[in-house]
Each structure stands twice: as C-alpha cells, then as structure tokens.
Amino acid sequence: MSQLKSILEKFNHNEGVEGSLICGHDGIVVESVLGGRFDAHEMAALVSSVHLAVGNCVEDFQYGRANRFQMSSQNGSLVISELGRGLFVAVLSGGVDAAAINAEIFQAANEIKKHANLG
Amino acid sequence: MVEEKAPSNPAEWVAAIRGHRKEADLKGALEACTKGLQAFPDSTDILFIYGEVRIDCFNQAKNSEHLKAALVCFEKLLKINPRHYMANLLAARIYYKGRAWIRAEEKLAAILKMSPSDPRALELKAALQKMKNAAKGGPAPEAKEAAAHAPDSEEFGEEAIAKESIEGLQGGSEGEYENLISRFSIFARLDGVRGIHLIDHAGVEIKSVLKKDSRGLSNLATNVSNIYSAARLCMRKSGLGTLQRGTLLTPGGNVIIVNVFYGLLALELDTDADLKVVEMRISRYVEALAE
C-alpha cells in the first residue's frame, strides 16, 4: 500500500469522515480512499474548479494563498486544503463538528506534504 | 416638499434602478442608469444592471438597438472585470443569437476557464457547436429552421433574444432584500468582522457595510458569486445536497459565504475572528429570516 493511501486511510478512521482524496490543481486524482457513493475523478474535477474560483478571489483580494475552503450542506461538508501543488480533500458527514476535525485535517495535510512531491 | 436625496454611491444607484425595474418603469430605470453612469462611469454593478435594463427594453419593444447597447455595457464591464460571470454569459447569449459565433465562443471560453464544468456555459457551447456544424455541413433541418429565424450574421434581429433565454436575472424583490439587510444588525458589535455584504446570485452587490478601517475588496461581488456557483455545483454533483455555506481561510483574512434564499451573504473577517461565535450569529441570522 502506498504511503499516501495509508495516510488517507488513517485519516478516514476519524469519526465523521466519509472519505478523502489527493488531487493536483488540474483535477487529476493522485490518491483516493472514498466510499462507493463518491466518484473520485468527478469529485477531483469539481474541486479543481472550486479551487480555481477561490484562487482568483484570493488574488483579487490580495489575501495571500488560500489555506482552506470548506463547503457545507445539511448532508455533509467538503474541506479543500492547499498542499502547494495539489489539494487534500476531506469528505465529512452531516452534523460532524468540523472544528473538532480541523486538527486532524491539518495533520494529515502536513503528512501528505512530507511524503509526496506536492509541497 | 421634501426633495429626494440623490444616490451617493454605486450600490444606491443599483437600488434605485432596481426600484424602477420592479415597477416596470423602464424609462425611469434607463434614466437612472444614465445618471448613475455619469457619476460612476466605471462601476461594474451599474454597467451590469444597465445591460439588464436594456435587455428588458428589448423584450418589451423588440428593438435590436437595445441589445447592441446591452452588449456595449457588458463589453465595457468585461474590460474592467473580465471574470464577471453573468456579463460573459449574457454577452455570449446575445452573440450566439446574433450568429456572431466567434465572439460567443470567446465569452464562453472566459467562463469555462474559471469554471470548466459550468452547466450553462457548456449547454450554450454545445448549441453553438451544433449550429456551426450545421452551417458547415449544410442543411440539418433544425439548424435550417433556426437560421431562418436568425438574423444576418453580426446583426441582431428583433426576435433574436427570446425573453426566456435571459435566465438567471431574477433575484429577490426589493422587499426581500430589505428583509435580508434589516437583519444585518445581528452582526453588529461582533469582533473581527471587517465587512458585511449582500450579493445577488448574478454577482451584483445589493448592500455593503464596511467597518471604518476596512479597505474594501476588489471585485468582491463577482468573486463571491463565482465561488458560490462552483461550490454549489461541486456539492450537488457530489451528492452532498444544496450548498449552505462556504468558509474560506487565508493568511490575509477569512470570508464566509452564506446562501440566504434570495442572495448571498458574505462576511469579511479578520484572521483571528472567532469562527464559532460568527457561525452562531449566522445561524441566528438565518433563523431570523425564516421567522
């Protein structure tokens, strides 16, 4: 098993995490551990499109670089974390305390940066 | 007699123009647009709504001069802000209907560069391709029929734009916006809030309240609307349902975007703002709206 996959699997053991993936800014999947209801390639492409809009916004605002963007609905949340040359995406179930999972997301993103040439 | 105070900023002009549109007073709306643009010639919000009013006028009078004027507005706006989603989309539709396909393609390319999976742009691109193929390969019956109804190339026939093709322009009414604005006080005296903005789904700013030390953000309404469009599609296609909220964290500041029925609420926050407290206020705001 690749190191990246094991980082994702470890992250997915946290309560309220439904899956996670790593993709490039271009929307190409690098690694994913998602449940059967999600299509990794489609999700990566959609996330890449969101990242583009966020990037344009942050550039206009002169805010530096986006660290994280979280999208929430009643059914769940998607958290996009910047890895430098890629993105770490966490899929969370509805009702999960996102604040509680933030530290885990931060830690997983750092581990990915260490092990992959994305940072 | 009390003299009515003239609007003093673009947002007030937009509100005044919306008021005329609501009352179907297109003449008044056009006059307000002209005056607003005299005062603020580079206001993208006034330029956009002027384009919308011109489309309204076309739908009413079927005079193609209105569409040409709308295009001039959208083109000027896009020179200032090439990423304005609705201006690109409406300009593409007008060009498409006028069979100025290359120009329509340019506008769609600008949208798809920002949001490669945008359904409205993809739909129009597919229709454009179909028309182009039909024109190249000769008489596909449906294209022939469409061409028969279409005006000459680069001209805008009076029937070129059907009212139903201009979708996405209708936001909330003035009363609904008033309801959203009147609850802004829920965020008063909240530490770390730099600005509160109400934006319609097309990316037009309805109301902004900035703290004294806030510098204001470039193209805020368009950027918020673009993020919302991409994020909404992402959540829906991922099977996670309707986007309610987006939270952007950056080293320069944080932005929370909330889907509030008829528009988008964008909160500009300091990096050290207590997000939990802000989230609680947002929940109160949304609950108050539902009451």
Short mmCIF file of C-alpha atoms in Angstrom, two decimals:
data_model
loop_
_atom_site.label_atom_id
_atom_site.label_comp_id
_atom_site.label_asym_id
_atom_site.label_seq_id
_atom_site.Cartn_x
_atom_site.Cartn_y
_atom_site.Cartn_z
CA MET A 1 0.00 0.00 0.00
CA SER A 2 1.34 3.46 -0.86
CA GLN A 3 2.23 5.82 1.93
CA LEU A 4 -0.32 8.32 0.69
CA LYS A 5 -3.07 5.72 0.76
CA SER A 6 -2.21 4.76 4.31
CA ILE A 7 -2.30 8.43 5.39
CA LEU A 8 -5.77 8.76 3.85
CA GLU A 9 -6.98 5.54 5.46
CA LYS A 10 -5.68 6.62 8.85
CA PHE A 11 -7.42 9.98 8.42
CA ASN A 12 -10.65 8.27 7.39
CA HIS A 13 -10.78 6.44 10.74
CA ASN A 14 -11.72 9.73 12.43
CA GLU A 15 -15.36 9.96 13.41
CA GLY A 16 -17.48 11.75 10.81
CA VAL A 17 -15.01 11.29 7.95
CA GLU A 18 -16.60 9.64 4.91
CA GLY A 19 -13.57 9.71 2.67
CA SER A 20 -10.62 11.68 1.42
CA LEU A 21 -8.59 12.22 -1.71
CA ILE A 22 -5.50 13.94 -3.02
CA CYS A 23 -5.51 15.59 -6.43
CA GLY A 24 -3.46 18.02 -8.45
CA HIS A 25 -4.63 21.59 -9.07
CA ASP A 26 -5.58 20.36 -12.53
CA GLY A 27 -8.14 17.95 -11.06
CA ILE A 28 -6.17 14.75 -11.70
CA VAL A 29 -6.54 12.24 -8.87
CA VAL A 30 -3.27 11.34 -7.13
CA GLU A 31 -4.74 9.03 -4.48
CA SER A 32 -8.18 8.47 -3.05
CA VAL A 33 -9.98 6.49 -0.39
CA LEU A 34 -13.64 7.31 -0.87
CA GLY A 35 -16.77 5.35 -0.17
CA GLY A 36 -18.68 3.78 -3.04
CA ARG A 37 -21.16 6.66 -3.31
CA PHE A 38 -18.47 9.07 -4.49
CA ASP A 39 -16.66 9.14 -7.81
CA ALA A 40 -13.07 10.28 -7.13
CA HIS A 41 -12.41 11.56 -10.65
CA GLU A 42 -15.60 13.60 -10.82
CA MET A 43 -15.05 14.99 -7.35
CA ALA A 44 -11.44 15.94 -8.13
CA ALA A 45 -12.53 17.78 -11.29
CA LEU A 46 -15.25 19.66 -9.41
CA VAL A 47 -12.92 20.51 -6.55
CA SER A 48 -10.34 21.80 -9.02
CA SER A 49 -12.98 24.15 -10.45
CA VAL A 50 -13.82 25.45 -6.96
CA HIS A 51 -10.11 25.88 -6.26
CA LEU A 52 -9.76 27.98 -9.41
CA ALA A 53 -12.59 30.31 -8.35
CA VAL A 54 -11.14 30.56 -4.83
CA GLY A 55 -7.67 31.27 -6.26
CA ASN A 56 -8.98 34.12 -8.42
CA CYS A 57 -10.81 35.57 -5.45
CA VAL A 58 -7.82 35.42 -3.11
CA GLU A 59 -5.62 37.01 -5.79
CA ASP A 60 -8.06 39.90 -6.25
CA PHE A 61 -8.36 40.37 -2.50
CA GLN A 62 -4.56 40.24 -2.07
CA TYR A 63 -5.07 37.78 0.74
CA GLY A 64 -2.05 35.60 0.01
CA ARG A 65 -2.82 31.97 -0.71
CA ALA A 66 -5.97 30.12 0.32
CA ASN A 67 -5.18 27.66 3.09
CA ARG A 68 -8.55 26.01 3.22
CA PHE A 69 -12.05 26.22 1.80
CA GLN A 70 -14.94 24.41 3.40
CA MET A 71 -18.31 23.85 1.71
CA SER A 72 -21.19 22.75 3.90
CA SER A 73 -24.70 21.48 3.38
CA GLN A 74 -27.17 19.60 5.55
CA ASN A 75 -25.85 16.30 4.18
CA GLY A 76 -22.19 16.91 4.77
CA SER A 77 -19.12 19.01 4.09
CA LEU A 78 -16.19 19.07 1.73
CA VAL A 79 -12.96 20.58 3.00
CA ILE A 80 -10.29 21.53 0.47
CA SER A 81 -6.80 22.05 1.92
CA GLU A 82 -3.92 23.50 -0.06
CA LEU A 83 -0.87 21.26 -0.36
CA GLY A 84 1.24 23.56 -2.50
CA ARG A 85 0.96 21.89 -5.88
CA GLY A 86 -2.05 19.79 -5.02
CA LEU A 87 -5.14 19.60 -2.87
CA PHE A 88 -6.23 17.41 0.01
CA VAL A 89 -9.99 16.92 0.09
CA ALA A 90 -11.86 15.61 3.12
CA VAL A 91 -15.48 14.47 2.84
CA LEU A 92 -17.30 14.84 6.16
CA SER A 93 -20.73 13.57 7.10
CA GLY A 94 -23.57 15.88 8.11
CA GLY A 95 -23.62 17.07 11.69
CA VAL A 96 -19.94 16.42 12.30
CA ASP A 97 -18.15 19.06 14.36
CA ALA A 98 -15.84 20.45 11.68
CA ALA A 99 -13.84 22.34 14.29
CA ALA A 100 -13.02 19.09 16.04
CA ILE A 101 -11.78 17.53 12.84
CA ASN A 102 -9.71 20.57 11.83
CA ALA A 103 -6.62 19.44 13.69
CA GLU A 104 -6.80 16.04 12.01
CA ILE A 105 -7.10 17.67 8.58
CA PHE A 106 -4.10 19.89 9.33
CA GLN A 107 -2.06 16.91 10.48
CA ALA A 108 -2.98 14.73 7.50
CA ALA A 109 -2.18 17.57 5.07
CA ASN A 110 1.24 18.03 6.67
CA GLU A 111 1.97 14.30 6.46
CA ILE A 112 0.97 14.26 2.79
CA LYS A 113 3.27 17.20 2.09
CA LYS A 114 6.12 15.31 3.73
CA HIS A 115 5.58 12.14 1.73
CA ALA A 116 4.53 13.46 -1.66
CA ASN A 117 6.22 15.82 -4.04
CA LEU A 118 3.29 18.20 -3.85
CA GLY A 119 4.58 20.71 -1.35
CA MET B 1 -41.89 69.44 -0.17
CA VAL B 2 -39.08 67.08 0.68
CA GLU B 3 -36.54 66.68 -2.09
CA GLU B 4 -35.44 63.09 -2.59
CA LYS B 5 -31.72 62.62 -1.94
CA ALA B 6 -29.73 61.53 -4.99
CA PRO B 7 -27.88 58.25 -4.62
CA SER B 8 -24.31 58.83 -3.48
CA ASN B 9 -22.63 55.54 -4.36
CA PRO B 10 -22.99 52.73 -6.94
CA ALA B 11 -24.91 50.46 -4.55
CA GLU B 12 -27.53 53.21 -4.01
CA TRP B 13 -27.83 53.75 -7.76
CA VAL B 14 -28.31 50.00 -8.28
CA ALA B 15 -31.03 50.01 -5.60
CA ALA B 16 -32.74 52.96 -7.29
CA ILE B 17 -32.60 51.26 -10.70
CA ARG B 18 -33.96 48.05 -9.22
CA GLY B 19 -36.84 50.09 -7.79
CA HIS B 20 -37.74 51.37 -11.27
CA ARG B 21 -37.47 47.86 -12.74
CA LYS B 22 -39.71 46.48 -10.05
CA GLU B 23 -42.38 48.98 -11.00
CA ALA B 24 -41.85 48.14 -14.69
CA ASP B 25 -40.75 51.75 -15.17
CA LEU B 26 -38.10 51.05 -17.80
CA LYS B 27 -37.85 54.69 -18.84
CA GLY B 28 -37.08 55.67 -15.26
CA ALA B 29 -34.64 52.79 -14.97
CA LEU B 30 -32.80 53.90 -18.12
CA GLU B 31 -32.61 57.48 -16.87
CA ALA B 32 -31.28 56.31 -13.51
CA CYS B 33 -28.70 54.13 -15.30
CA THR B 34 -27.53 57.07 -17.39
CA LYS B 35 -27.23 59.34 -14.35
CA GLY B 36 -25.55 56.60 -12.32
CA LEU B 37 -23.00 56.00 -15.05
CA GLN B 38 -22.35 59.72 -15.35
CA ALA B 39 -21.49 59.75 -11.66
CA PHE B 40 -19.66 56.39 -11.65
CA PRO B 41 -18.64 55.56 -15.23
CA ASP B 42 -16.56 52.54 -14.24
CA SER B 43 -18.97 50.96 -11.78
CA THR B 44 -19.32 47.34 -12.89
CA ASP B 45 -22.55 47.00 -10.89
CA ILE B 46 -24.23 49.90 -12.68
CA LEU B 47 -22.89 48.74 -16.06
CA PHE B 48 -24.30 45.27 -15.46
CA ILE B 49 -27.73 46.43 -14.40
CA TYR B 50 -27.80 48.87 -17.34
CA GLY B 51 -27.22 45.88 -19.62
CA GLU B 52 -30.07 44.04 -17.89
CA VAL B 53 -32.40 47.04 -18.28
CA ARG B 54 -31.53 47.22 -21.98
CA ILE B 55 -32.46 43.53 -22.31
CA ASP B 56 -35.74 44.28 -20.54
CA CYS B 57 -36.32 47.08 -23.04
CA PHE B 58 -35.59 44.73 -25.93
CA ASN B 59 -38.03 42.17 -24.57
CA GLN B 60 -40.68 44.85 -24.38
CA ALA B 61 -40.05 46.83 -27.57
CA LYS B 62 -38.27 44.22 -29.73
CA ASN B 63 -35.86 46.90 -30.89
CA SER B 64 -32.44 45.43 -31.58
CA GLU B 65 -30.74 48.74 -30.67
CA HIS B 66 -31.33 47.80 -27.04
CA LEU B 67 -29.34 44.60 -27.47
CA LYS B 68 -26.49 46.46 -29.08
CA ALA B 69 -26.49 48.88 -26.15
CA ALA B 70 -26.55 45.94 -23.72
CA LEU B 71 -23.52 44.45 -25.46
CA VAL B 72 -21.64 47.75 -25.22
CA CYS B 73 -22.28 47.73 -21.46
CA PHE B 74 -21.21 44.13 -20.98
CA GLU B 75 -18.09 44.63 -23.09
CA LYS B 76 -17.11 47.71 -21.12
CA LEU B 77 -17.74 45.85 -17.88
CA LEU B 78 -15.65 42.90 -19.08
CA LYS B 79 -12.75 45.20 -19.88
CA ILE B 80 -12.80 46.26 -16.23
CA ASN B 81 -13.51 42.81 -14.87
CA PRO B 82 -13.03 40.00 -17.43
CA ARG B 83 -14.18 37.41 -14.89
CA HIS B 84 -17.73 38.72 -14.45
CA TYR B 85 -19.75 35.51 -14.88
CA MET B 86 -23.16 36.92 -15.81
CA ALA B 87 -21.75 39.59 -18.15
CA ASN B 88 -19.81 36.90 -20.02
CA LEU B 89 -22.85 34.63 -20.16
CA LEU B 90 -25.33 37.28 -21.32
CA ALA B 91 -22.89 38.65 -23.88
CA ALA B 92 -22.33 35.09 -25.16
CA ARG B 93 -26.10 34.57 -25.50
CA ILE B 94 -26.55 37.81 -27.40
CA TYR B 95 -23.64 37.00 -29.71
CA TYR B 96 -24.95 33.47 -30.19
CA LYS B 97 -28.39 34.65 -31.15
CA GLY B 98 -26.83 37.19 -33.47
CA ARG B 99 -24.76 34.37 -35.00
CA ALA B 100 -21.51 36.10 -34.03
CA TRP B 101 -20.17 32.71 -33.07
CA ILE B 102 -16.52 33.52 -32.61
CA ARG B 103 -17.36 36.25 -30.15
CA ALA B 104 -19.81 33.98 -28.36
CA GLU B 105 -17.09 31.35 -28.10
CA GLU B 106 -14.67 33.88 -26.61
CA LYS B 107 -17.13 34.74 -23.86
CA LEU B 108 -17.87 31.09 -23.14
CA ALA B 109 -14.14 30.33 -23.05
CA ALA B 110 -13.74 33.03 -20.39
CA ILE B 111 -16.42 31.34 -18.25
CA LEU B 112 -15.09 27.83 -18.80
CA LYS B 113 -11.57 28.96 -17.91
CA MET B 114 -12.88 29.98 -14.50
CA SER B 115 -15.34 27.15 -14.09
CA PRO B 116 -14.70 24.28 -16.54
CA SER B 117 -17.87 22.42 -15.63
CA ASP B 118 -20.31 25.34 -15.64
CA PRO B 119 -23.56 23.79 -16.94
CA ARG B 120 -24.98 26.96 -18.57
CA ALA B 121 -21.77 27.67 -20.46
CA LEU B 122 -21.41 24.03 -21.53
CA GLU B 123 -25.01 23.94 -22.73
CA LEU B 124 -24.56 27.07 -24.83
CA LYS B 125 -21.22 25.81 -26.14
CA ALA B 126 -22.88 22.57 -27.29
CA ALA B 127 -25.67 24.54 -29.01
CA LEU B 128 -23.07 26.77 -30.63
CA GLN B 129 -21.13 23.78 -31.91
CA LYS B 130 -24.30 22.28 -33.33
CA MET B 131 -25.13 25.48 -35.18
CA LYS B 132 -21.59 25.76 -36.52
CA ASN B 133 -21.60 22.15 -37.72
CA ALA B 134 -24.95 22.64 -39.37
CA ALA B 135 -23.69 25.76 -41.11
CA LYS B 136 -20.57 23.92 -42.35
CA GLY B 137 -22.23 20.70 -43.39
CA GLY B 138 -25.28 22.27 -44.93
CA PRO B 139 -28.88 21.73 -44.24
CA ALA B 140 -29.59 19.99 -40.96
CA PRO B 141 -33.35 20.59 -40.75
CA GLU B 142 -33.38 22.05 -37.23
CA ALA B 143 -30.44 24.35 -37.98
CA LYS B 144 -32.08 25.44 -41.19
CA GLU B 145 -35.16 26.33 -39.26
CA ALA B 146 -33.11 28.16 -36.65
CA ALA B 147 -31.18 30.01 -39.35
CA ALA B 148 -34.42 31.03 -40.98
CA HIS B 149 -35.43 32.71 -37.76
CA ALA B 150 -31.99 34.07 -37.00
CA PRO B 151 -30.89 37.47 -38.21
CA ASP B 152 -28.00 38.05 -40.60
CA SER B 153 -24.53 37.49 -39.25
CA GLU B 154 -23.34 40.17 -36.81
CA GLU B 155 -26.79 41.72 -36.78
CA PHE B 156 -29.29 41.39 -34.01
CA GLY B 157 -32.72 40.66 -35.30
CA GLU B 158 -35.71 41.77 -33.33
CA GLU B 159 -36.65 38.24 -32.39
CA ALA B 160 -33.07 37.26 -31.72
CA ILE B 161 -33.35 37.08 -27.98
CA ALA B 162 -36.41 35.48 -26.54
CA LYS B 163 -37.27 36.53 -23.07
CA GLU B 164 -36.90 33.02 -21.73
CA SER B 165 -33.30 32.85 -22.93
CA ILE B 166 -32.32 35.53 -20.48
CA GLU B 167 -32.47 33.41 -17.42
CA GLY B 168 -30.82 33.94 -14.12
CA LEU B 169 -31.54 37.63 -13.93
CA GLN B 170 -34.34 37.46 -11.48
CA GLY B 171 -33.14 37.76 -7.92
CA GLY B 172 -35.16 38.68 -4.90
CA SER B 173 -37.53 41.61 -4.81
CA GLU B 174 -36.70 44.85 -3.06
CA GLY B 175 -38.81 43.76 -0.09
CA GLU B 176 -36.95 40.50 0.21
CA TYR B 177 -33.61 42.27 0.06
CA GLU B 178 -34.82 44.75 2.66
CA ASN B 179 -35.62 41.81 4.91
CA LEU B 180 -32.09 40.47 4.49
CA ILE B 181 -30.48 43.88 5.06
CA SER B 182 -32.58 44.79 8.09
CA ARG B 183 -31.11 41.80 9.98
CA PHE B 184 -27.51 42.92 9.45
CA SER B 185 -27.66 44.34 12.98
CA ILE B 186 -27.27 40.76 14.25
CA PHE B 187 -23.59 41.10 13.29
CA ALA B 188 -23.18 44.50 14.94
CA ARG B 189 -20.52 44.69 17.63
CA LEU B 190 -19.17 41.32 16.59
CA ASP B 191 -15.39 41.27 16.95
CA GLY B 192 -13.34 40.52 13.87
CA VAL B 193 -15.96 41.42 11.25
CA ARG B 194 -14.49 43.76 8.61
CA GLY B 195 -17.47 43.91 6.31
CA ILE B 196 -20.93 42.53 5.62
CA HIS B 197 -22.11 42.22 2.03
CA LEU B 198 -25.34 41.14 0.41
CA ILE B 199 -24.91 39.99 -3.18
CA ASP B 200 -27.40 38.58 -5.63
CA HIS B 201 -26.74 35.26 -7.34
CA ALA B 202 -25.68 37.02 -10.55
CA GLY B 203 -22.83 38.75 -8.73
CA VAL B 204 -24.33 42.20 -8.22
CA GLU B 205 -23.76 43.88 -4.89
CA ILE B 206 -27.02 44.81 -3.16
CA LYS B 207 -25.65 46.24 0.06
CA SER B 208 -22.29 46.55 1.76
CA VAL B 209 -21.48 47.62 5.27
CA LEU B 210 -17.79 48.14 5.93
CA LYS B 211 -16.03 48.89 9.17
CA LYS B 212 -14.17 52.18 9.18
CA ASP B 213 -10.72 50.60 8.89
CA SER B 214 -11.71 48.18 6.11
CA ARG B 215 -10.02 48.87 2.77
CA GLY B 216 -12.76 47.22 0.67
CA LEU B 217 -12.05 44.27 -1.57
CA SER B 218 -11.58 44.24 -5.32
CA ASN B 219 -14.38 42.60 -7.33
CA LEU B 220 -15.91 41.16 -4.18
CA ALA B 221 -19.39 40.51 -5.57
CA THR B 222 -18.17 38.78 -8.72
CA ASN B 223 -15.66 36.65 -6.85
CA VAL B 224 -18.18 35.59 -4.23
CA SER B 225 -20.71 34.73 -6.92
CA ASN B 226 -18.12 32.73 -8.89
CA ILE B 227 -17.08 30.74 -5.82
CA TYR B 228 -20.71 30.12 -4.96
CA SER B 229 -21.51 28.83 -8.47
CA ALA B 230 -18.54 26.44 -8.50
CA ALA B 231 -19.12 25.25 -4.93
CA ARG B 232 -22.85 24.73 -5.44
CA LEU B 233 -22.20 22.56 -8.47
CA CYS B 234 -19.48 20.63 -6.64
CA MET B 235 -21.76 19.83 -3.69
CA ARG B 236 -24.73 18.91 -5.85
CA LYS B 237 -22.77 16.67 -8.22
CA SER B 238 -21.04 15.01 -5.28
CA GLY B 239 -24.42 14.08 -3.85
CA LEU B 240 -23.97 16.26 -0.79
CA GLY B 241 -27.04 18.39 -1.47
CA THR B 242 -27.61 22.12 -1.52
CA LEU B 243 -24.70 24.33 -0.58
CA GLN B 244 -25.49 26.31 2.52
CA ARG B 245 -22.19 27.83 3.46
CA GLY B 246 -18.63 28.26 2.24
CA THR B 247 -15.76 29.21 4.53
CA LEU B 248 -12.52 30.48 3.06
CA LEU B 249 -9.44 30.70 5.26
CA THR B 250 -6.40 32.65 4.08
CA PRO B 251 -3.41 34.39 5.69
CA GLY B 252 -4.88 37.81 4.77
CA GLY B 253 -8.39 37.28 6.07
CA ASN B 254 -11.32 34.92 6.10
CA VAL B 255 -14.56 35.05 4.14
CA ILE B 256 -17.78 33.21 4.93
CA ILE B 257 -20.36 32.93 2.16
CA VAL B 258 -23.90 32.03 3.21
CA ASN B 259 -26.70 31.09 0.84
CA VAL B 260 -29.60 33.18 2.14
CA PHE B 261 -32.62 32.31 -0.02
CA TYR B 262 -32.63 35.23 -2.48
CA GLY B 263 -28.96 36.11 -2.36
CA LEU B 264 -25.58 35.54 -0.83
CA LEU B 265 -24.35 36.95 2.45
CA ALA B 266 -20.58 37.40 2.51
CA LEU B 267 -18.82 38.16 5.76
CA GLU B 268 -15.30 39.52 5.59
CA LEU B 269 -13.42 38.54 8.74
CA ASP B 270 -10.09 39.10 10.46
CA THR B 271 -7.86 36.03 10.57
CA ASP B 272 -8.23 35.91 14.35
CA ALA B 273 -12.03 36.22 14.36
CA ASP B 274 -13.71 33.55 16.47
CA LEU B 275 -15.35 31.46 13.76
CA LYS B 276 -17.52 29.58 16.24
CA VAL B 277 -19.07 32.81 17.50
CA VAL B 278 -19.51 34.07 13.93
CA GLU B 279 -21.16 30.78 12.94
CA MET B 280 -23.59 31.15 15.84
CA ARG B 281 -24.53 34.67 14.68
CA ILE B 282 -25.01 33.38 11.14
CA SER B 283 -27.35 30.69 12.44
CA ARG B 284 -29.29 33.38 14.32
CA TYR B 285 -29.46 35.49 11.17
CA VAL B 286 -30.78 32.59 9.08
CA GLU B 287 -33.30 31.65 11.80
CA ALA B 288 -34.49 35.26 11.99
CA LEU B 289 -35.08 35.29 8.24
CA ALA B 290 -37.15 32.14 8.45
CA GLU B 291 -39.40 33.57 11.18
#
